[in-house]
Tab-separated table of C-alpha atoms in Angstrom:
chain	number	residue	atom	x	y	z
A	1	UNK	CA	-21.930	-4.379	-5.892
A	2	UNK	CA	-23.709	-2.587	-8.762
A	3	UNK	CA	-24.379	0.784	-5.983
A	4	UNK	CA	-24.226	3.503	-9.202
A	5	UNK	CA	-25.746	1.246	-11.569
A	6	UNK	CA	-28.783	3.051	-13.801
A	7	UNK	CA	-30.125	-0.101	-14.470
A	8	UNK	CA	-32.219	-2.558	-12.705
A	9	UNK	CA	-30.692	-6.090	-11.237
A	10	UNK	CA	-33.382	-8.360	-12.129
A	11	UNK	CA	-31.313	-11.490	-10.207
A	12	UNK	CA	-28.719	-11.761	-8.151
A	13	UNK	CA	-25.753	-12.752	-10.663
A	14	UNK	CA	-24.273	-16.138	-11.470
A	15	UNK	CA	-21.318	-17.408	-12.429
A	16	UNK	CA	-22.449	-19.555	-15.094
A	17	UNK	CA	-18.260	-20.886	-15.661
A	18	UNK	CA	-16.078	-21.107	-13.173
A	19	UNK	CA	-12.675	-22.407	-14.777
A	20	UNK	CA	-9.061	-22.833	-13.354
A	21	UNK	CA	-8.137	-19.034	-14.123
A	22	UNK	CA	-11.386	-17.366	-15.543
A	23	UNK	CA	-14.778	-17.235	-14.366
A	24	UNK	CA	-17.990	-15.753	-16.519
A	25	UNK	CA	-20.757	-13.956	-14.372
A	26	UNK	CA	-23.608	-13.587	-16.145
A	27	UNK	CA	-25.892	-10.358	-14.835
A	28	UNK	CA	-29.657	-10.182	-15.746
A	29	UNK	CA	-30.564	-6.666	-16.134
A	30	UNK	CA	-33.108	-4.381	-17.461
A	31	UNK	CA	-32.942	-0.377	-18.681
A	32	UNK	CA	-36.047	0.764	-17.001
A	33	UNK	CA	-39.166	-1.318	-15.884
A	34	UNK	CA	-40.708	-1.378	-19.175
A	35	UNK	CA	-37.598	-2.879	-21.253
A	36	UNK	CA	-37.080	-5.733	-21.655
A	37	UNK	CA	-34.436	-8.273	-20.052
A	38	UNK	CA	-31.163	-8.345	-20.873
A	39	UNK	CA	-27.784	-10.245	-20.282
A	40	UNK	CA	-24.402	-9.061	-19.817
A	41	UNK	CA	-21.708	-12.053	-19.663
A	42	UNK	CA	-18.019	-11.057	-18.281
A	43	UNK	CA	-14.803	-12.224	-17.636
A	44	UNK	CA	-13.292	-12.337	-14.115
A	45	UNK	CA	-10.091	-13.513	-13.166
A	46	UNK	CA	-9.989	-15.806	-10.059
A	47	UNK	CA	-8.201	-14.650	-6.621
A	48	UNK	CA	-7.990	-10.729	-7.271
A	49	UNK	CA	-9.223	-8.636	-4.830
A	50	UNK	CA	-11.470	-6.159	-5.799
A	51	UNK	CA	-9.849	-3.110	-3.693
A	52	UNK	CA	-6.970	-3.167	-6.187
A	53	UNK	CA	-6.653	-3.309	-9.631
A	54	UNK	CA	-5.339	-6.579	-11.067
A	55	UNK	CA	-2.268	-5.680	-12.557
A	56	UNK	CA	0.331	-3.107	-12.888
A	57	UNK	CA	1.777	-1.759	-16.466
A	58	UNK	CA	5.671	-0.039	-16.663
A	59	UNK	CA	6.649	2.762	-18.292
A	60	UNK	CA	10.076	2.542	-18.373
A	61	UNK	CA	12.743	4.853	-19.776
A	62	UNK	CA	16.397	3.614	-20.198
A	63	UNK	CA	18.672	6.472	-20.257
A	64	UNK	CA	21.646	4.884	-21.625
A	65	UNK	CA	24.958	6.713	-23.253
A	66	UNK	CA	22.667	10.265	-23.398
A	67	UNK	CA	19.803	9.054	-25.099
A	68	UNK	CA	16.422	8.427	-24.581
A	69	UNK	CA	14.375	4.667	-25.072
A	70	UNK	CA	11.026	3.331	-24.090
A	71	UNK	CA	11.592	-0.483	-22.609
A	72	UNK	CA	8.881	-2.709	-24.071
A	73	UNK	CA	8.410	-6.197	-24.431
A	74	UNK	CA	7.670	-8.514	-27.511
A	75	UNK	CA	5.666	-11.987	-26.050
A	76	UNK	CA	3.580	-14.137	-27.254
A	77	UNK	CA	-0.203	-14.106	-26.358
A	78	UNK	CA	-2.430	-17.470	-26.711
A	79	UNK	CA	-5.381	-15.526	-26.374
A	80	UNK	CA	-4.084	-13.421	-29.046
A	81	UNK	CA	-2.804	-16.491	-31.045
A	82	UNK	CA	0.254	-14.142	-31.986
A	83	UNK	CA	3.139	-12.179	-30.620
A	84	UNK	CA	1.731	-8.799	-28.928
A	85	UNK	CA	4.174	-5.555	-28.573
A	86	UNK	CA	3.521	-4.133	-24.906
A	87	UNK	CA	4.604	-2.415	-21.798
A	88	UNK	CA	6.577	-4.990	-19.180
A	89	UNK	CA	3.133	-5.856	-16.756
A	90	UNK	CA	2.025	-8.601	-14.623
A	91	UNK	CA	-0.551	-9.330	-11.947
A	92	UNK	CA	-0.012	-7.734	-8.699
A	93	UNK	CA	0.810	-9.882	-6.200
A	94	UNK	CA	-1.241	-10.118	-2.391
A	95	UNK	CA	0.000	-7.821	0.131
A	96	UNK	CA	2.361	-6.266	-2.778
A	97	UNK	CA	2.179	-2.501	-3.721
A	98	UNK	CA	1.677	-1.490	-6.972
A	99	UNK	CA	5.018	0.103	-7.245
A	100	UNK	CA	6.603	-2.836	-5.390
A	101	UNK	CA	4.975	-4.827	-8.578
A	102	UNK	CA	6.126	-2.455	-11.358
A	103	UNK	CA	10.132	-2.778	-9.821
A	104	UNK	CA	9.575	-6.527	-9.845
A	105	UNK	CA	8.197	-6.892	-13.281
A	106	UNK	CA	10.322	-4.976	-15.189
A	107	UNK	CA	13.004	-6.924	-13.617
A	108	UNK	CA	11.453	-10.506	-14.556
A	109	UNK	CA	10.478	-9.552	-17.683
A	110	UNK	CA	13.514	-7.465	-19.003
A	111	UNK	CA	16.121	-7.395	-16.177
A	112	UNK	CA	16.427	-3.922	-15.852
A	113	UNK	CA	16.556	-2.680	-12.590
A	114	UNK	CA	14.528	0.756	-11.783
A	115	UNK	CA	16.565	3.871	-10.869
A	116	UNK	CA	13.649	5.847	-9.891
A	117	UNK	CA	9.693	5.484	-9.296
A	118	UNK	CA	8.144	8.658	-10.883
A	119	UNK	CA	4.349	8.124	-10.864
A	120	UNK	CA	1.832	5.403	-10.054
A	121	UNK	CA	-1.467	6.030	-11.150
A	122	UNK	CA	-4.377	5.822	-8.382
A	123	UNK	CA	-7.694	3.651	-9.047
A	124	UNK	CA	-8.200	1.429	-11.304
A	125	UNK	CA	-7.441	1.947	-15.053
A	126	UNK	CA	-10.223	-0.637	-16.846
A	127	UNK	CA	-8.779	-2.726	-19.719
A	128	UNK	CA	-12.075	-4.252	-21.927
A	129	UNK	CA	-15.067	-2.496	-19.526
A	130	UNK	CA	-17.332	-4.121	-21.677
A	131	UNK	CA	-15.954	-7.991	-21.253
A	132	UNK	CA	-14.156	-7.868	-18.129
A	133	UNK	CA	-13.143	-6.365	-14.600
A	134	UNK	CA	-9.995	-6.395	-15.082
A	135	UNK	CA	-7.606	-3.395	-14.670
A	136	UNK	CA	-4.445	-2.513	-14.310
A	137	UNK	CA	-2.239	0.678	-13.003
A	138	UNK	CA	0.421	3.114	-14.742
A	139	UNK	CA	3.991	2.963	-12.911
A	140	UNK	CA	6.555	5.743	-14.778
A	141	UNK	CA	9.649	4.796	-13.958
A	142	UNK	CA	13.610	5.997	-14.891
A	143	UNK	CA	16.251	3.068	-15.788
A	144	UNK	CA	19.894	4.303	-15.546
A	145	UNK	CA	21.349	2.166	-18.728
A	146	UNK	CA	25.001	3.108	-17.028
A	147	UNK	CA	24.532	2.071	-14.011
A	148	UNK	CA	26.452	-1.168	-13.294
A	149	UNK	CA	23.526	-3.517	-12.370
A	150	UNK	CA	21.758	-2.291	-15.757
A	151	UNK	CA	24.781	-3.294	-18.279
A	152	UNK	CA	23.640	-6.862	-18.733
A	153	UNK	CA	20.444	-7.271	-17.948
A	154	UNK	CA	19.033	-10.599	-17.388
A	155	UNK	CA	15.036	-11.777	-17.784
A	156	UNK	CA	13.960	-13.572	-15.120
A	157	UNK	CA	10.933	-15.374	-17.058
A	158	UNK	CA	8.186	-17.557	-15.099
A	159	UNK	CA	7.719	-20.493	-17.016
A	160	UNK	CA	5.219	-20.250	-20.034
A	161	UNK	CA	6.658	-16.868	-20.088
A	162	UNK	CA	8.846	-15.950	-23.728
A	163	UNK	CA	9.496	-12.426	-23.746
A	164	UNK	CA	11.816	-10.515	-26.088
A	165	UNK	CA	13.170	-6.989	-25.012
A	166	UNK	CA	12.630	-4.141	-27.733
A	167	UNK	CA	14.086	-0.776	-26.552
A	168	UNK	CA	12.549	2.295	-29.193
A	169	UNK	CA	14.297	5.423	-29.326
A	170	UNK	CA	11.665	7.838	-27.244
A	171	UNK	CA	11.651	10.121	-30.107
A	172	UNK	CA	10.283	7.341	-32.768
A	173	UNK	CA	7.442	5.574	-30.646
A	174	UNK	CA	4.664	6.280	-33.277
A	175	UNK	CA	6.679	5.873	-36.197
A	176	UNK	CA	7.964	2.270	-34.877
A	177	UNK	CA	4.787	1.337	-33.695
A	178	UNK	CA	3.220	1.860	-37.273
A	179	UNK	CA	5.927	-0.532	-38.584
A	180	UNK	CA	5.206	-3.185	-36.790
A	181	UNK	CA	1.426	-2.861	-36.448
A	182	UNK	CA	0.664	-5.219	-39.149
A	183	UNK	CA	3.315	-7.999	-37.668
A	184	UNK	CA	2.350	-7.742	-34.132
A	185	UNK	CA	-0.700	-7.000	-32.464
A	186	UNK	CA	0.542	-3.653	-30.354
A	187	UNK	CA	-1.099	-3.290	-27.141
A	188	UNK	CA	-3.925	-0.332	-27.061
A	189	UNK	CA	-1.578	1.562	-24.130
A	190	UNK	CA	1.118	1.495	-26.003
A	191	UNK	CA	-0.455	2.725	-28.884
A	192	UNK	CA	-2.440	5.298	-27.016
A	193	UNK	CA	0.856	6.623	-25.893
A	194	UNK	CA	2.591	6.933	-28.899
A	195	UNK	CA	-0.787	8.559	-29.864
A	196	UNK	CA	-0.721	10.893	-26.638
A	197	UNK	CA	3.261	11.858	-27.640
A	198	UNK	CA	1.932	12.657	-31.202
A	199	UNK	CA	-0.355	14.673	-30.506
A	200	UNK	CA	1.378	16.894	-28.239
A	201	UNK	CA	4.127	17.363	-30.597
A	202	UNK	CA	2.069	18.136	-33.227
A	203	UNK	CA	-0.788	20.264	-32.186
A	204	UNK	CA	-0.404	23.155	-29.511
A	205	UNK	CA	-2.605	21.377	-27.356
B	1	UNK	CA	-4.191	-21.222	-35.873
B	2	UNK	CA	-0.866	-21.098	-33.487
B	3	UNK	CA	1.677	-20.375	-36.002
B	4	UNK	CA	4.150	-18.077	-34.205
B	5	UNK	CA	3.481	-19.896	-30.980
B	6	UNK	CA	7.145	-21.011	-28.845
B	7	UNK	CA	5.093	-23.796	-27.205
B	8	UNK	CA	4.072	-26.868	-27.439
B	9	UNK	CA	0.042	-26.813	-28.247
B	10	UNK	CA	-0.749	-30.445	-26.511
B	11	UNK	CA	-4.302	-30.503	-27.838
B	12	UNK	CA	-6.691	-28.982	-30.320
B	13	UNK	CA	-7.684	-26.144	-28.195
B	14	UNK	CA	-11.390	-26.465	-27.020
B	15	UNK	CA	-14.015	-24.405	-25.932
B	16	UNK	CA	-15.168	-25.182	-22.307
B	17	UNK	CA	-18.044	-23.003	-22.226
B	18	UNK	CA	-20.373	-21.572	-24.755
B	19	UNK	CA	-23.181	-18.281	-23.450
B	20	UNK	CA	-25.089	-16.269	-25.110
B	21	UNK	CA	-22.113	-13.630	-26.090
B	22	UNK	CA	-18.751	-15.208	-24.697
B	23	UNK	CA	-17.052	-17.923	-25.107
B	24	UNK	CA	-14.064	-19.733	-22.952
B	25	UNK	CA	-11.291	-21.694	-24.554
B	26	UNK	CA	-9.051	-23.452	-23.124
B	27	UNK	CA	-5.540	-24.134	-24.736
B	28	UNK	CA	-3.169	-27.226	-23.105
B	29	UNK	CA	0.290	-26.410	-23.791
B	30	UNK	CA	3.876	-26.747	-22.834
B	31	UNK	CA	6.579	-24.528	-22.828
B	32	UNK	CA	9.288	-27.118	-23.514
B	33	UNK	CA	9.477	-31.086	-23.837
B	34	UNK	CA	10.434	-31.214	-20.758
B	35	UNK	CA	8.306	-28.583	-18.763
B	36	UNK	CA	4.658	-29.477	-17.349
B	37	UNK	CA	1.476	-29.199	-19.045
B	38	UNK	CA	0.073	-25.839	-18.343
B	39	UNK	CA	-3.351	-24.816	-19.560
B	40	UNK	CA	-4.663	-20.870	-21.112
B	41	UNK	CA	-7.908	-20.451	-20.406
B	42	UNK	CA	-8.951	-17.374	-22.434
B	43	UNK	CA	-12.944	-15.158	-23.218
B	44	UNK	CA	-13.384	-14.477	-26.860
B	45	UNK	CA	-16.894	-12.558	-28.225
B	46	UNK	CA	-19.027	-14.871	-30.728
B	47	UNK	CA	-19.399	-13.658	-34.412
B	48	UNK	CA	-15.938	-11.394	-34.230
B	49	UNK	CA	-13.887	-12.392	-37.831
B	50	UNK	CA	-10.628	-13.214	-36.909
B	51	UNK	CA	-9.578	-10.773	-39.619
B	52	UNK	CA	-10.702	-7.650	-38.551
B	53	UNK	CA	-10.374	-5.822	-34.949
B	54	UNK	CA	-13.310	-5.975	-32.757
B	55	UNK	CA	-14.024	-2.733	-32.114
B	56	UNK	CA	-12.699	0.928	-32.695
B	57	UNK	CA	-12.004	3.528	-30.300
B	58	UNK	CA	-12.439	7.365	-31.213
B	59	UNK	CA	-10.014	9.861	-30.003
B	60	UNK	CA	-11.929	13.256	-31.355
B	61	UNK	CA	-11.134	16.778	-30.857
B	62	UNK	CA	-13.778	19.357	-30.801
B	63	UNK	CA	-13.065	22.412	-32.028
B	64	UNK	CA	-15.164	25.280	-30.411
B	65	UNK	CA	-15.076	29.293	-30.459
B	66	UNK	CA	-11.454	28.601	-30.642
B	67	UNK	CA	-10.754	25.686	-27.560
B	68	UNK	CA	-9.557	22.231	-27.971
B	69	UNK	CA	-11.452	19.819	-26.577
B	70	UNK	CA	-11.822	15.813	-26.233
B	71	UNK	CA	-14.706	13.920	-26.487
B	72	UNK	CA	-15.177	11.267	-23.855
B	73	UNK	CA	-17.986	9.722	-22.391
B	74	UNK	CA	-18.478	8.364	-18.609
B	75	UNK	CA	-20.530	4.846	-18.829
B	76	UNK	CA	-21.742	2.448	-16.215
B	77	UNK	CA	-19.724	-0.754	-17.233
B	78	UNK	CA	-21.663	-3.896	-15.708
B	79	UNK	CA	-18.591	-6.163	-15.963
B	80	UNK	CA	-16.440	-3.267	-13.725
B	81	UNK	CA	-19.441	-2.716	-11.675
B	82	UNK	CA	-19.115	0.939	-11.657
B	83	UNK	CA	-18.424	4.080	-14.150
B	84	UNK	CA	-15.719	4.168	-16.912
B	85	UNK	CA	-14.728	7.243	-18.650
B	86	UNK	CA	-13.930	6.249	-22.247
B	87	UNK	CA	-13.197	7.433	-25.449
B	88	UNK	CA	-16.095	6.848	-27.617
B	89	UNK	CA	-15.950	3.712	-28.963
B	90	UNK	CA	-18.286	0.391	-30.570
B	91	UNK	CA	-17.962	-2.804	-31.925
B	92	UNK	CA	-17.484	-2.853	-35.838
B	93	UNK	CA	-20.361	-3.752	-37.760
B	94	UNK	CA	-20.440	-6.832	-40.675
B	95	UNK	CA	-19.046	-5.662	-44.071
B	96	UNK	CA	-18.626	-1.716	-42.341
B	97	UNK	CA	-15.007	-0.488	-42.623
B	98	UNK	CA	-12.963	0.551	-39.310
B	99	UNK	CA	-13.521	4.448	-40.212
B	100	UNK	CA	-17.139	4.297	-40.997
B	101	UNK	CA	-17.852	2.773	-37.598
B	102	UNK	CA	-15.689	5.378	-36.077
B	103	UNK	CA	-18.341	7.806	-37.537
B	104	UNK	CA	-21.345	6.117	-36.801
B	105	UNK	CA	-20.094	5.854	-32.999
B	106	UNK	CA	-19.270	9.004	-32.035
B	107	UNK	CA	-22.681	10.086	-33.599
B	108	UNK	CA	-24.572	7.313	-31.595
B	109	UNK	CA	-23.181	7.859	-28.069
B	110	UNK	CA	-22.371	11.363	-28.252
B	111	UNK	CA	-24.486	13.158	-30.696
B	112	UNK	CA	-21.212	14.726	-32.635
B	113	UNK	CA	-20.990	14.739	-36.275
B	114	UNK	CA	-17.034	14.221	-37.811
B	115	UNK	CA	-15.504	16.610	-39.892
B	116	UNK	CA	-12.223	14.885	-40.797
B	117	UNK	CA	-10.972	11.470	-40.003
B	118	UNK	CA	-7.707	12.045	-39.681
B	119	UNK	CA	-5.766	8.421	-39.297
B	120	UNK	CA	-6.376	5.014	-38.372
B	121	UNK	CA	-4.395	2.433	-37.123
B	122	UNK	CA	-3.572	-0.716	-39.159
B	123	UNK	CA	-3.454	-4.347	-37.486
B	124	UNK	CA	-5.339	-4.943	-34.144
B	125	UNK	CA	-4.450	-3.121	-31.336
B	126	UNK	CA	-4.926	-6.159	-27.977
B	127	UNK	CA	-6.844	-4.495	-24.771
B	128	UNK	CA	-6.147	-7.159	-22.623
B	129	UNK	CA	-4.362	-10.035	-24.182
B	130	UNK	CA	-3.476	-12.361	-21.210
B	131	UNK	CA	-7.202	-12.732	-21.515
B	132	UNK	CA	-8.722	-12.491	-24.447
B	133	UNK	CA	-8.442	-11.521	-27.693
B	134	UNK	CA	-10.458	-8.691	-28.125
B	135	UNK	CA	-8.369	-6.071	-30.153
B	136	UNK	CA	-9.399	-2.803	-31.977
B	137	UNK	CA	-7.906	-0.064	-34.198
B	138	UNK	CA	-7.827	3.534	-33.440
B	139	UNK	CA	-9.761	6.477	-35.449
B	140	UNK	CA	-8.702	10.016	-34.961
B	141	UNK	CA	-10.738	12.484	-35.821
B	142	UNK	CA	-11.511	16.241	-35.299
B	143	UNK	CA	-14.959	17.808	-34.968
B	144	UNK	CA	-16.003	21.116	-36.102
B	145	UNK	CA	-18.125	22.821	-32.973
B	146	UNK	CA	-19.277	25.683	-34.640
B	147	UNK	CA	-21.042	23.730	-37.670
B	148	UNK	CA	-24.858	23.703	-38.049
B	149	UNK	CA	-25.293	19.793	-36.823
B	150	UNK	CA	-23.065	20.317	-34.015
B	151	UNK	CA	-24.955	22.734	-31.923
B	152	UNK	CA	-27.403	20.537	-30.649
B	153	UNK	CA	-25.560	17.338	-30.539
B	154	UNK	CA	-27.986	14.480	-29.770
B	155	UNK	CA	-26.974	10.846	-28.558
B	156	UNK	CA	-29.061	7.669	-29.873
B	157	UNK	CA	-28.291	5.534	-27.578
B	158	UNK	CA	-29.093	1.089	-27.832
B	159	UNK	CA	-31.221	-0.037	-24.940
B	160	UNK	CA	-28.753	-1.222	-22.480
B	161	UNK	CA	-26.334	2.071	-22.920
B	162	UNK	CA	-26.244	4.594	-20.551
B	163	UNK	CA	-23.523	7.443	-21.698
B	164	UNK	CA	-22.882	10.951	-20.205
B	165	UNK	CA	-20.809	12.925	-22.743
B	166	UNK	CA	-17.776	14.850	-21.356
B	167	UNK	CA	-15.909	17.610	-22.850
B	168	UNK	CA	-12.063	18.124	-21.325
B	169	UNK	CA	-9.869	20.923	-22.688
B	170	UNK	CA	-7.060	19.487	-24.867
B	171	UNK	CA	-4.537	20.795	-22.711
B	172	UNK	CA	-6.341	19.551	-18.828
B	173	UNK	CA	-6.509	15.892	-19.706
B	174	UNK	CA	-4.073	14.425	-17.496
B	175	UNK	CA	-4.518	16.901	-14.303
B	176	UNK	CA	-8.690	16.181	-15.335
B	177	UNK	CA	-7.946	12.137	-15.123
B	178	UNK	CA	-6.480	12.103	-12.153
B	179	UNK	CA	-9.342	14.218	-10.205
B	180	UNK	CA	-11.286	11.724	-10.958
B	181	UNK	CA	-9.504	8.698	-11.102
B	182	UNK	CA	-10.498	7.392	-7.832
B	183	UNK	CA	-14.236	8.063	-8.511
B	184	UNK	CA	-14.709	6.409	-11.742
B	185	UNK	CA	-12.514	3.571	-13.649
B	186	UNK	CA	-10.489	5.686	-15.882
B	187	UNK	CA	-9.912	3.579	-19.558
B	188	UNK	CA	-6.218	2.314	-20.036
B	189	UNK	CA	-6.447	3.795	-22.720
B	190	UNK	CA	-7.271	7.536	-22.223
B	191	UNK	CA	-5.086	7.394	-19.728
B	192	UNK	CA	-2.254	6.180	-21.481
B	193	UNK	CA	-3.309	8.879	-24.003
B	194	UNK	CA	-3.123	11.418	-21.528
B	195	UNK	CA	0.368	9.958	-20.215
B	196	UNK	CA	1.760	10.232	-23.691
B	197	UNK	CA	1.033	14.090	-23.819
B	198	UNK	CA	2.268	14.446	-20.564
B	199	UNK	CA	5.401	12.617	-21.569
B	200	UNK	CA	6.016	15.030	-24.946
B	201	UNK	CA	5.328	18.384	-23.169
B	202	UNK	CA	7.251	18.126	-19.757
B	203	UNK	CA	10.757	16.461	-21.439
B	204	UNK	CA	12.670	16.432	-24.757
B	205	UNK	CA	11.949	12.902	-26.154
């Protein structure tokens, strides 16, 4: 379990919570044999299996009447106690592909159907390495806004689920993101993005 | 506490367990009148003001003899049980602002002094807010490689860190992520970074 790990497992670890979603391992460690012991606490989702990563995140493009728009998602977060902007995601489910996942999500979440898978990202992308295992994937995806199915799209949301579609022009990710930023919480990936866009644009890389 | 929230909080959220540096609460809620009790069961760090972000991540360019390159640092994550590569990032410190722990990071786990903060992001960006709500802001900054405290940079590391510093030409980060993505957890975040640039330089946004 902890094969490349540079420090020493003084104990096997514990879950020290184990909840209806979440449990909390706690792992007794040490730096080198003259340190002394410490504990890391994490996070762990229930029922994931640990060849995959937990979740998948969409990066979805609308092409729509010659112009260009990132499909995100506006929802509510109780952890967050306020309304988070974010790619469409969700957990993956077992026996589902990753891509299978992304086509499905975007779907329940926004109701846009995807014209064309582009890229899925392999591994495991960590979200909070420092609290948690969980992790997610990158699907890039097309949406053809003309095509008939995509004209009135319709969320398909799981209950406890309230979701609110936000389509940004590609061009003015960074510039909507700012703002919002002090309304919303925006999701570090999306950010990142917008970041990643920036920065090309700006800089010969 | 809930203010923007679309449900129904049932009961004064509680927290069903307490460690040593996490806690779990647990929120009862429903989405309508009608709909079922559901409950959130979500990690949050002790001693984190609700206020400010948790942490800050640092994209930095190094500028050397002329190259581009990013700073990012490969780190055995206990929680993950295996090695993330990361941008340089820490929790903020009481009373220190956003950009001053940006510096004091990237000094600490990399040994590289900043030349310019260049922006930082306003609000709280979430990592992972299905699960917690652990949020930070990001600092860019650039790094002069040719300056007198950056030819030997030195890490000073906490007991419990163990960082390997990586350098990755400005314009290789994507096709450098995804040699190694199935060897070490790659961060959401760099990657979405990476994605971003990827996005800008191979179509008109």
């Amino acid at each position: 379990m902890f094969a490349e790990c540079p420090f020493s497992i003084v104990e096997q670890p514990k879950f020290v919570y184990d909840g209806k979603w979440l449990k909390v391992r706690q792992v007794r460690f040490k730096k080198n044999d003259s340190s002394s012991e410490q504990v890391w606490e994490s996070a762990h989702r229930h029922k994931i299996p640990q060849s995959k990563p937990s979740g998948v995140d969409v990066l979805a493009t609308l092409h729509k009447n010659g112009k260009k728009y990132f499909i995100l998602i506006k929802q509510y977060r109780i952890p967050m106690g306020g309304v988070c902007l974010e790619f469409p995601a969700g957990l993956i489910n077992e026996g589902e592909s990753v891509e299978a996942a992304a086509v499905r999500e975007l779907k329940e979440e926004t109701g846009y159907t995807v014209s064309k898978v582009i890229s899925c990202s392999k591994g495991k992308q960590s979200l909070s390495p420092g609290l948690t295992d969980e992790s997610i994937n990158f699907v890039v995806v097309d949406v053809d806004g003309n095509a008939p199915e995509n004209k009135n799209p319709k969320q398909n949301l799981d209950d406890g689920e309230s979701i609110e579609v936000v389509l940004v022009e590609s061009d003015k990710l960074l510039t909507y993101i700012e703002s919002v930023s002090t309304e919303v919480h925006v999701q570090s990936m999306v950010y990142a993005f917008a970041l990643g866009m920036n920065y090309a644009q700006s800089c010969k890389v």
